[in-house]
PDB file of N, CA, C and O in Angstrom:
ATOM      1  N   MET A   1     131.033 -41.706 169.285  1.00 72.00           N
ATOM      2  CA  MET A   1     131.757 -42.557 169.531  1.00 72.00           C
ATOM      3  C   MET A   1     130.735 -42.582 171.580  1.00 72.00           C
ATOM      4  O   MET A   1     131.052 -41.294 171.620  1.00 72.00           O
ATOM      5  N   THR A   2     130.740 -43.307 171.339  1.00 83.00           N
ATOM      6  CA  THR A   2     130.435 -43.895 172.689  1.00 83.00           C
ATOM      7  C   THR A   2     132.142 -44.145 173.958  1.00 83.00           C
ATOM      8  O   THR A   2     133.730 -43.507 173.614  1.00 83.00           O
ATOM      9  N   ASP A   3     131.561 -43.686 175.467  1.00 81.00           N
ATOM     10  CA  ASP A   3     132.597 -43.348 176.644  1.00 81.00           C
ATOM     11  C   ASP A   3     133.149 -44.655 176.457  1.00 81.00           C
ATOM     12  O   ASP A   3     134.441 -44.400 176.429  1.00 81.00           O
ATOM     13  N   THR A   4     132.509 -45.768 175.949  1.00 87.00           N
ATOM     14  CA  THR A   4     133.586 -46.720 176.214  1.00 87.00           C
ATOM     15  C   THR A   4     134.718 -46.816 175.587  1.00 87.00           C
ATOM     16  O   THR A   4     135.975 -47.253 175.303  1.00 87.00           O
ATOM     17  N   THR A   5     134.434 -46.520 174.181  1.00 90.00           N
ATOM     18  CA  THR A   5     134.945 -46.703 172.916  1.00 90.00           C
ATOM     19  C   THR A   5     136.279 -45.483 173.725  1.00 90.00           C
ATOM     20  O   THR A   5     137.104 -45.882 172.635  1.00 90.00           O
ATOM     21  N   LEU A   6     135.565 -44.555 173.683  1.00 90.00           N
ATOM     22  CA  LEU A   6     136.991 -43.381 173.725  1.00 90.00           C
ATOM     23  C   LEU A   6     138.008 -43.772 175.217  1.00 90.00           C
ATOM     24  O   LEU A   6     138.643 -43.369 174.206  1.00 90.00           O
ATOM     25  N   GLY A   7     137.364 -44.716 175.855  1.00 91.00           N
ATOM     26  CA  GLY A   7     138.089 -44.753 177.153  1.00 91.00           C
ATOM     27  C   GLY A   7     139.063 -45.678 176.627  1.00 91.00           C
ATOM     28  O   GLY A   7     139.792 -45.809 176.445  1.00 91.00           O
ATOM     29  N   LEU A   8     138.767 -46.400 175.557  1.00 94.00           N
ATOM     30  CA  LEU A   8     139.148 -47.586 175.132  1.00 94.00           C
ATOM     31  C   LEU A   8     140.489 -46.949 174.077  1.00 94.00           C
ATOM     32  O   LEU A   8     141.831 -47.432 174.322  1.00 94.00           O
ATOM     33  N   VAL A   9     140.698 -46.273 173.204  1.00 95.00           N
ATOM     34  CA  VAL A   9     141.251 -45.631 172.319  1.00 95.00           C
ATOM     35  C   VAL A   9     141.989 -45.030 173.073  1.00 95.00           C
ATOM     36  O   VAL A   9     143.817 -45.597 172.595  1.00 95.00           O
ATOM     37  N   LEU A  10     141.883 -44.263 174.315  1.00 94.00           N
ATOM     38  CA  LEU A  10     143.136 -44.247 174.847  1.00 94.00           C
ATOM     39  C   LEU A  10     143.423 -44.736 176.065  1.00 94.00           C
ATOM     40  O   LEU A  10     144.853 -44.719 175.743  1.00 94.00           O
ATOM     41  N   VAL A  11     143.442 -46.066 176.057  1.00 96.00           N
ATOM     42  CA  VAL A  11     144.063 -46.720 177.055  1.00 96.00           C
ATOM     43  C   VAL A  11     145.242 -47.622 175.855  1.00 96.00           C
ATOM     44  O   VAL A  11     146.398 -47.907 175.871  1.00 96.00           O
ATOM     45  N   VAL A  12     144.673 -48.211 174.425  1.00 96.00           N
ATOM     46  CA  VAL A  12     145.659 -48.414 173.926  1.00 96.00           C
ATOM     47  C   VAL A  12     146.275 -47.260 173.039  1.00 96.00           C
ATOM     48  O   VAL A  12     148.181 -47.684 173.452  1.00 96.00           O
ATOM     49  N   ILE A  13     146.219 -46.055 173.071  1.00 95.00           N
ATOM     50  CA  ILE A  13     147.175 -44.917 172.598  1.00 95.00           C
ATOM     51  C   ILE A  13     148.156 -45.375 173.417  1.00 95.00           C
ATOM     52  O   ILE A  13     149.527 -44.776 173.388  1.00 95.00           O
ATOM     53  N   GLY A  14     147.131 -44.401 175.624  1.00 96.00           N
ATOM     54  CA  GLY A  14     148.911 -44.741 176.125  1.00 96.00           C
ATOM     55  C   GLY A  14     149.588 -46.120 176.151  1.00 96.00           C
ATOM     56  O   GLY A  14     150.564 -45.990 176.661  1.00 96.00           O
ATOM     57  N   LEU A  15     149.399 -47.517 175.826  1.00 95.00           N
ATOM     58  CA  LEU A  15     149.774 -47.756 176.167  1.00 95.00           C
ATOM     59  C   LEU A  15     151.029 -48.419 174.845  1.00 95.00           C
ATOM     60  O   LEU A  15     152.193 -48.977 175.493  1.00 95.00           O
ATOM     61  N   LEU A  16     150.950 -47.673 173.779  1.00 94.00           N
ATOM     62  CA  LEU A  16     151.389 -47.750 172.377  1.00 94.00           C
ATOM     63  C   LEU A  16     153.100 -46.722 172.901  1.00 94.00           C
ATOM     64  O   LEU A  16     153.882 -47.110 173.041  1.00 94.00           O
ATOM     65  N   VAL A  17     151.981 -45.731 173.504  1.00 92.00           N
ATOM     66  CA  VAL A  17     153.615 -43.898 173.802  1.00 92.00           C
ATOM     67  C   VAL A  17     154.041 -44.828 175.187  1.00 92.00           C
ATOM     68  O   VAL A  17     155.407 -44.890 174.621  1.00 92.00           O
ATOM     69  N   VAL A  18     153.632 -45.824 176.017  1.00 94.00           N
ATOM     70  CA  VAL A  18     154.527 -46.518 177.709  1.00 94.00           C
ATOM     71  C   VAL A  18     155.427 -47.511 176.967  1.00 94.00           C
ATOM     72  O   VAL A  18     157.076 -47.553 177.059  1.00 94.00           O
ATOM     73  N   VAL A  19     154.819 -48.219 175.683  1.00 93.00           N
ATOM     74  CA  VAL A  19     155.714 -49.594 175.414  1.00 93.00           C
ATOM     75  C   VAL A  19     156.668 -49.240 174.367  1.00 93.00           C
ATOM     76  O   VAL A  19     158.072 -49.380 174.604  1.00 93.00           O
ATOM     77  N   GLY A  20     156.342 -48.147 173.558  1.00 90.00           N
ATOM     78  CA  GLY A  20     157.304 -46.960 172.457  1.00 90.00           C
ATOM     79  C   GLY A  20     158.359 -46.531 173.432  1.00 90.00           C
ATOM     80  O   GLY A  20     159.625 -46.647 172.861  1.00 90.00           O
ATOM     81  N   ALA A  21     158.127 -45.974 174.219  1.00 88.00           N
ATOM     82  CA  ALA A  21     159.412 -45.307 174.908  1.00 88.00           C
ATOM     83  C   ALA A  21     159.974 -45.905 175.637  1.00 88.00           C
ATOM     84  O   ALA A  21     161.733 -46.061 175.728  1.00 88.00           O
ATOM     85  N   ALA A  22     159.917 -47.199 176.207  1.00 87.00           N
ATOM     86  CA  ALA A  22     160.431 -47.791 177.057  1.00 87.00           C
ATOM     87  C   ALA A  22     161.013 -48.635 175.810  1.00 87.00           C
ATOM     88  O   ALA A  22     162.892 -49.793 176.698  1.00 87.00           O
ATOM     89  N   LEU A  23     161.222 -49.316 175.018  1.00 87.00           N
ATOM     90  CA  LEU A  23     161.122 -50.027 174.344  1.00 87.00           C
ATOM     91  C   LEU A  23     162.337 -49.540 172.881  1.00 87.00           C
ATOM     92  O   LEU A  23     163.058 -50.145 172.491  1.00 87.00           O
ATOM     93  N   ASN A  24     162.018 -47.881 173.477  1.00 82.00           N
ATOM     94  CA  ASN A  24     163.405 -46.887 172.162  1.00 82.00           C
ATOM     95  C   ASN A  24     162.767 -47.663 170.412  1.00 82.00           C
ATOM     96  O   ASN A  24     163.309 -47.534 169.578  1.00 82.00           O
ATOM     97  N   TRP A  25     161.712 -47.269 170.951  1.00 82.00           N
ATOM     98  CA  TRP A  25     160.853 -47.290 169.179  1.00 82.00           C
ATOM     99  C   TRP A  25     160.787 -45.887 168.831  1.00 82.00           C
ATOM    100  O   TRP A  25     161.492 -44.915 168.640  1.00 82.00           O
ATOM    101  N   ARG A  26     161.289 -45.442 167.197  1.00 80.00           N
ATOM    102  CA  ARG A  26     162.068 -45.292 166.448  1.00 80.00           C
ATOM    103  C   ARG A  26     160.774 -43.758 166.232  1.00 80.00           C
ATOM    104  O   ARG A  26     160.890 -42.653 167.016  1.00 80.00           O
ATOM    105  N   ILE A  27     159.870 -44.635 166.517  1.00 77.00           N
ATOM    106  CA  ILE A  27     158.864 -43.388 165.680  1.00 77.00           C
ATOM    107  C   ILE A  27     157.989 -42.997 167.394  1.00 77.00           C
ATOM    108  O   ILE A  27     157.827 -41.750 167.374  1.00 77.00           O
ATOM    109  N   VAL A  28     158.440 -43.425 168.321  1.00 73.00           N
ATOM    110  CA  VAL A  28     158.202 -42.996 169.703  1.00 73.00           C
ATOM    111  C   VAL A  28     159.355 -41.796 170.769  1.00 73.00           C
ATOM    112  O   VAL A  28     159.310 -40.509 170.510  1.00 73.00           O
ATOM    113  N   THR A  29     160.539 -42.470 170.173  1.00 70.00           N
ATOM    114  CA  THR A  29     161.615 -41.227 171.067  1.00 70.00           C
ATOM    115  C   THR A  29     162.469 -41.071 169.734  1.00 70.00           C
ATOM    116  O   THR A  29     164.075 -41.675 169.990  1.00 70.00           O
ATOM    117  N   HIS A  30     162.275 -40.678 168.457  1.00 75.00           N
ATOM    118  CA  HIS A  30     163.398 -40.334 167.811  1.00 75.00           C
ATOM    119  C   HIS A  30     164.144 -39.041 167.836  1.00 75.00           C
ATOM    120  O   HIS A  30     164.211 -37.837 169.180  1.00 75.00           O
ATOM    121  N   SER A  31     165.469 -38.925 167.631  1.00 72.00           N
ATOM    122  CA  SER A  31     166.253 -38.328 168.226  1.00 72.00           C
ATOM    123  C   SER A  31     166.730 -37.449 168.179  1.00 72.00           C
ATOM    124  O   SER A  31     166.652 -36.418 169.179  1.00 72.00           O
ATOM    125  N   GLY A  32     165.755 -36.418 166.756  1.00 76.00           N
ATOM    126  CA  GLY A  32     165.383 -35.411 166.135  1.00 76.00           C
ATOM    127  C   GLY A  32     164.333 -34.278 166.827  1.00 76.00           C
ATOM    128  O   GLY A  32     164.239 -33.465 167.178  1.00 76.00           O
ATOM    129  N   LYS A  33     163.775 -35.065 167.705  1.00 79.00           N
ATOM    130  CA  LYS A  33     161.777 -35.263 168.457  1.00 79.00           C
ATOM    131  C   LYS A  33     162.299 -33.602 169.518  1.00 79.00           C
ATOM    132  O   LYS A  33     163.824 -33.764 170.194  1.00 79.00           O
ATOM    133  N   LEU A  34     161.835 -32.272 168.939  1.00 84.00           N
ATOM    134  CA  LEU A  34     162.409 -31.680 170.490  1.00 84.00           C
ATOM    135  C   LEU A  34     162.353 -31.612 171.825  1.00 84.00           C
ATOM    136  O   LEU A  34     163.429 -31.494 172.072  1.00 84.00           O
ATOM    137  N   LEU A  35     161.885 -32.601 172.371  1.00 83.00           N
ATOM    138  CA  LEU A  35     161.981 -33.135 173.927  1.00 83.00           C
ATOM    139  C   LEU A  35     163.459 -33.683 173.792  1.00 83.00           C
ATOM    140  O   LEU A  35     163.742 -33.543 174.834  1.00 83.00           O
ATOM    141  N   ASN A  36     163.285 -34.374 173.080  1.00 82.00           N
ATOM    142  CA  ASN A  36     164.617 -35.065 172.776  1.00 82.00           C
ATOM    143  C   ASN A  36     166.632 -34.357 173.152  1.00 82.00           C
ATOM    144  O   ASN A  36     167.262 -34.674 173.422  1.00 82.00           O
ATOM    145  N   LEU A  37     165.815 -33.355 171.786  1.00 85.00           N
ATOM    146  CA  LEU A  37     167.107 -32.071 172.416  1.00 85.00           C
ATOM    147  C   LEU A  37     166.894 -30.992 173.506  1.00 85.00           C
ATOM    148  O   LEU A  37     168.630 -31.156 173.467  1.00 85.00           O
ATOM    149  N   LEU A  38     165.857 -31.045 173.529  1.00 89.00           N
ATOM    150  CA  LEU A  38     166.105 -30.402 174.697  1.00 89.00           C
ATOM    151  C   LEU A  38     166.537 -30.829 176.291  1.00 89.00           C
ATOM    152  O   LEU A  38     166.903 -30.060 176.855  1.00 89.00           O
ATOM    153  N   PHE A  39     165.783 -31.352 176.553  1.00 88.00           N
ATOM    154  CA  PHE A  39     166.508 -32.203 177.557  1.00 88.00           C
ATOM    155  C   PHE A  39     166.916 -34.149 177.370  1.00 88.00           C
ATOM    156  O   PHE A  39     167.902 -34.085 177.872  1.00 88.00           O
ATOM    157  N   GLY A  40     167.418 -34.362 176.708  1.00 86.00           N
ATOM    158  CA  GLY A  40     168.149 -35.603 176.322  1.00 86.00           C
ATOM    159  C   GLY A  40     167.392 -36.715 175.883  1.00 86.00           C
ATOM    160  O   GLY A  40     166.113 -36.297 176.495  1.00 86.00           O
ATOM    161  N   ASP A  41     168.108 -38.000 175.783  1.00 84.00           N
ATOM    162  CA  ASP A  41     167.221 -38.985 175.453  1.00 84.00           C
ATOM    163  C   ASP A  41     166.549 -39.250 176.657  1.00 84.00           C
ATOM    164  O   ASP A  41     164.610 -40.468 177.387  1.00 84.00           O
ATOM    165  N   MET A  42     166.911 -39.495 177.646  1.00 88.00           N
ATOM    166  CA  MET A  42     166.300 -40.645 178.779  1.00 88.00           C
ATOM    167  C   MET A  42     165.144 -39.438 179.585  1.00 88.00           C
ATOM    168  O   MET A  42     164.376 -40.322 179.538  1.00 88.00           O
ATOM    169  N   ILE A  43     165.605 -38.392 179.257  1.00 90.00           N
ATOM    170  CA  ILE A  43     164.569 -37.580 180.525  1.00 90.00           C
ATOM    171  C   ILE A  43     163.313 -37.119 179.211  1.00 90.00           C
ATOM    172  O   ILE A  43     162.194 -37.699 180.300  1.00 90.00           O
ATOM    173  N   ALA A  44     163.329 -37.026 177.900  1.00 88.00           N
ATOM    174  CA  ALA A  44     162.432 -37.407 177.644  1.00 88.00           C
ATOM    175  C   ALA A  44     162.009 -38.694 176.800  1.00 88.00           C
ATOM    176  O   ALA A  44     160.733 -38.580 177.392  1.00 88.00           O
ATOM    177  N   ARG A  45     162.755 -39.900 177.082  1.00 89.00           N
ATOM    178  CA  ARG A  45     161.670 -41.269 177.694  1.00 89.00           C
ATOM    179  C   ARG A  45     160.854 -40.613 179.278  1.00 89.00           C
ATOM    180  O   ARG A  45     160.125 -41.665 178.763  1.00 89.00           O
ATOM    181  N   THR A  46     161.152 -40.701 179.956  1.00 91.00           N
ATOM    182  CA  THR A  46     160.457 -40.691 180.946  1.00 91.00           C
ATOM    183  C   THR A  46     159.132 -39.576 180.827  1.00 91.00           C
ATOM    184  O   THR A  46     158.060 -40.217 181.165  1.00 91.00           O
ATOM    185  N   ILE A  47     159.397 -38.647 180.603  1.00 92.00           N
ATOM    186  CA  ILE A  47     158.564 -37.813 180.034  1.00 92.00           C
ATOM    187  C   ILE A  47     157.025 -38.604 179.255  1.00 92.00           C
ATOM    188  O   ILE A  47     156.059 -38.360 179.366  1.00 92.00           O
ATOM    189  N   TYR A  48     157.395 -39.604 177.848  1.00 91.00           N
ATOM    190  CA  TYR A  48     156.990 -39.754 177.210  1.00 91.00           C
ATOM    191  C   TYR A  48     155.898 -41.236 178.233  1.00 91.00           C
ATOM    192  O   TYR A  48     155.054 -41.236 177.960  1.00 91.00           O
ATOM    193  N   ILE A  49     156.613 -41.270 178.576  1.00 93.00           N
ATOM    194  CA  ILE A  49     155.827 -42.278 179.868  1.00 93.00           C
ATOM    195  C   ILE A  49     155.409 -42.144 180.857  1.00 93.00           C
ATOM    196  O   ILE A  49     153.970 -42.536 180.524  1.00 93.00           O
ATOM    197  N   VAL A  50     155.632 -40.781 181.019  1.00 95.00           N
ATOM    198  CA  VAL A  50     154.445 -40.110 182.139  1.00 95.00           C
ATOM    199  C   VAL A  50     152.694 -39.739 181.641  1.00 95.00           C
ATOM    200  O   VAL A  50     152.233 -40.316 182.111  1.00 95.00           O
ATOM    201  N   ILE A  51     153.558 -39.507 179.845  1.00 94.00           N
ATOM    202  CA  ILE A  51     152.174 -39.103 179.213  1.00 94.00           C
ATOM    203  C   ILE A  51     151.177 -40.507 178.790  1.00 94.00           C
ATOM    204  O   ILE A  51     150.238 -40.010 178.926  1.00 94.00           O
ATOM    205  N   GLY A  52     151.913 -41.440 178.522  1.00 95.00           N
ATOM    206  CA  GLY A  52     151.472 -42.712 178.300  1.00 95.00           C
ATOM    207  C   GLY A  52     150.482 -43.019 179.585  1.00 95.00           C
ATOM    208  O   GLY A  52     149.780 -43.360 178.990  1.00 95.00           O
ATOM    209  N   ILE A  53     151.253 -42.860 180.347  1.00 96.00           N
ATOM    210  CA  ILE A  53     150.235 -43.192 182.036  1.00 96.00           C
ATOM    211  C   ILE A  53     148.873 -42.404 182.072  1.00 96.00           C
ATOM    212  O   ILE A  53     148.549 -43.119 181.913  1.00 96.00           O
ATOM    213  N   PHE A  54     149.486 -41.242 182.055  1.00 95.00           N
ATOM    214  CA  PHE A  54     148.164 -40.572 182.074  1.00 95.00           C
ATOM    215  C   PHE A  54     147.596 -40.626 181.077  1.00 95.00           C
ATOM    216  O   PHE A  54     145.991 -40.577 180.970  1.00 95.00           O
ATOM    217  N   LEU A  55     148.222 -40.839 179.430  1.00 95.00           N
ATOM    218  CA  LEU A  55     146.430 -41.160 178.849  1.00 95.00           C
ATOM    219  C   LEU A  55     145.455 -42.428 178.689  1.00 95.00           C
ATOM    220  O   LEU A  55     144.468 -42.926 178.594  1.00 95.00           O
ATOM    221  N   MET A  56     146.651 -42.887 179.422  1.00 96.00           N
ATOM    222  CA  MET A  56     145.880 -44.907 179.725  1.00 96.00           C
ATOM    223  C   MET A  56     144.815 -44.609 180.801  1.00 96.00           C
ATOM    224  O   MET A  56     144.024 -44.960 181.525  1.00 96.00           O
ATOM    225  N   ALA A  57     145.067 -43.600 182.026  1.00 94.00           N
ATOM    226  CA  ALA A  57     144.705 -43.129 183.352  1.00 94.00           C
ATOM    227  C   ALA A  57     143.316 -42.257 182.641  1.00 94.00           C
ATOM    228  O   ALA A  57     142.323 -42.774 183.346  1.00 94.00           O
ATOM    229  N   MET A  58     143.372 -41.492 181.853  1.00 92.00           N
ATOM    230  CA  MET A  58     142.459 -41.067 181.159  1.00 92.00           C
ATOM    231  C   MET A  58     141.330 -41.553 180.788  1.00 92.00           C
ATOM    232  O   MET A  58     139.815 -41.379 180.727  1.00 92.00           O
ATOM    233  N   GLY A  59     141.896 -42.727 179.725  1.00 93.00           N
ATOM    234  CA  GLY A  59     140.774 -43.637 179.390  1.00 93.00           C
ATOM    235  C   GLY A  59     140.233 -44.436 179.828  1.00 93.00           C
ATOM    236  O   GLY A  59     138.871 -44.816 179.867  1.00 93.00           O
ATOM    237  N   VAL A  60     141.292 -44.903 181.611  1.00 92.00           N
ATOM    238  CA  VAL A  60     140.090 -45.921 181.884  1.00 92.00           C
ATOM    239  C   VAL A  60     138.666 -45.424 182.675  1.00 92.00           C
ATOM    240  O   VAL A  60     137.627 -45.322 183.644  1.00 92.00           O
ATOM    241  N   ALA A  61     139.387 -43.838 183.018  1.00 90.00           N
ATOM    242  CA  ALA A  61     137.906 -43.344 183.541  1.00 90.00           C
ATOM    243  C   ALA A  61     137.269 -43.120 183.079  1.00 90.00           C
ATOM    244  O   ALA A  61     136.028 -42.801 183.375  1.00 90.00           O
ATOM    245  N   ARG A  62     137.691 -42.683 181.323  1.00 89.00           N
ATOM    246  CA  ARG A  62     136.416 -42.503 180.723  1.00 89.00           C
ATOM    247  C   ARG A  62     135.464 -43.378 181.084  1.00 89.00           C
ATOM    248  O   ARG A  62     134.103 -43.184 180.475  1.00 89.00           O
ATOM    249  N   MET A  63     136.251 -44.730 181.105  1.00 88.00           N
ATOM    250  CA  MET A  63     135.128 -46.427 180.488  1.00 88.00           C
ATOM    251  C   MET A  63     134.285 -46.010 182.349  1.00 88.00           C
ATOM    252  O   MET A  63     133.155 -46.938 181.776  1.00 88.00           O
ATOM    253  N   PHE A  64     134.726 -46.165 183.000  1.00 88.00           N
ATOM    254  CA  PHE A  64     133.789 -45.837 184.173  1.00 88.00           C
ATOM    255  C   PHE A  64     133.109 -44.763 184.233  1.00 88.00           C
ATOM    256  O   PHE A  64     132.254 -44.772 185.382  1.00 88.00           O
ATOM    257  N   GLY A  65     133.471 -44.330 184.079  1.00 84.00           N
ATOM    258  CA  GLY A  65     132.173 -42.667 183.343  1.00 84.00           C
ATOM    259  C   GLY A  65     132.692 -41.150 184.429  1.00 84.00           C
ATOM    260  O   GLY A  65     131.691 -40.581 184.889  1.00 84.00           O
ATOM    261  N   ILE A  66     133.796 -42.075 185.153  1.00 82.00           N
ATOM    262  CA  ILE A  66     134.644 -40.466 185.559  1.00 82.00           C
ATOM    263  C   ILE A  66     135.018 -39.182 184.579  1.00 82.00           C
ATOM    264  O   ILE A  66     136.090 -39.428 183.602  1.00 82.00           O
ATOM    265  N   TYR A  67     134.930 -37.742 184.988  1.00 72.00           N
ATOM    266  CA  TYR A  67     134.867 -36.993 183.699  1.00 72.00           C
ATOM    267  C   TYR A  67     136.145 -35.741 184.407  1.00 72.00           C
ATOM    268  O   TYR A  67     135.221 -34.874 185.082  1.00 72.00           O
ATOM    269  N   TRP A  68     136.790 -36.068 184.483  1.00 66.00           N
ATOM    270  CA  TRP A  68     137.806 -34.937 185.662  1.00 66.00           C
ATOM    271  C   TRP A  68     138.717 -34.080 184.522  1.00 66.00           C
ATOM    272  O   TRP A  68     139.111 -33.479 185.291  1.00 66.00           O
ATOM    273  N   LEU A  69     138.579 -34.044 183.411  1.00 61.00           N
ATOM    274  CA  LEU A  69     139.401 -33.585 182.907  1.00 61.00           C
ATOM    275  C   LEU A  69     138.527 -32.871 181.816  1.00 61.00           C
ATOM    276  O   LEU A  69     138.357 -33.852 180.459  1.00 61.00           O
ATOM    277  N   GLU A  70     136.925 -31.975 181.843  1.00 59.00           N
ATOM    278  CA  GLU A  70     135.637 -32.028 179.973  1.00 59.00           C
ATOM    279  C   GLU A  70     136.177 -30.605 181.079  1.00 59.00           C
ATOM    280  O   GLU A  70     136.130 -30.146 181.450  1.00 59.00           O
TER     281      GLU A  70
END
C-alpha cells in the first residue's frame, strides 16, 4: 500500500470518527462502550473527536511524506 493510499484511508477513518461523534451516531458513541461507561457520554464523545482529528493529521502527514510516528 502506497503512502498516499494509506494517508487517504487514515483521513477517511478520522473524518468518519469525528462526524460520527459530533452527530452522535450509535456505531461510534454507543452508551455501553467502555469510554462512555467510565467518563460519561460528553467526555467520551470529546475523546473520540480528538482521536479522529489525530487520525486525520496522521493521514495528511503520511500523504506529505512526514513520518513522525514510525
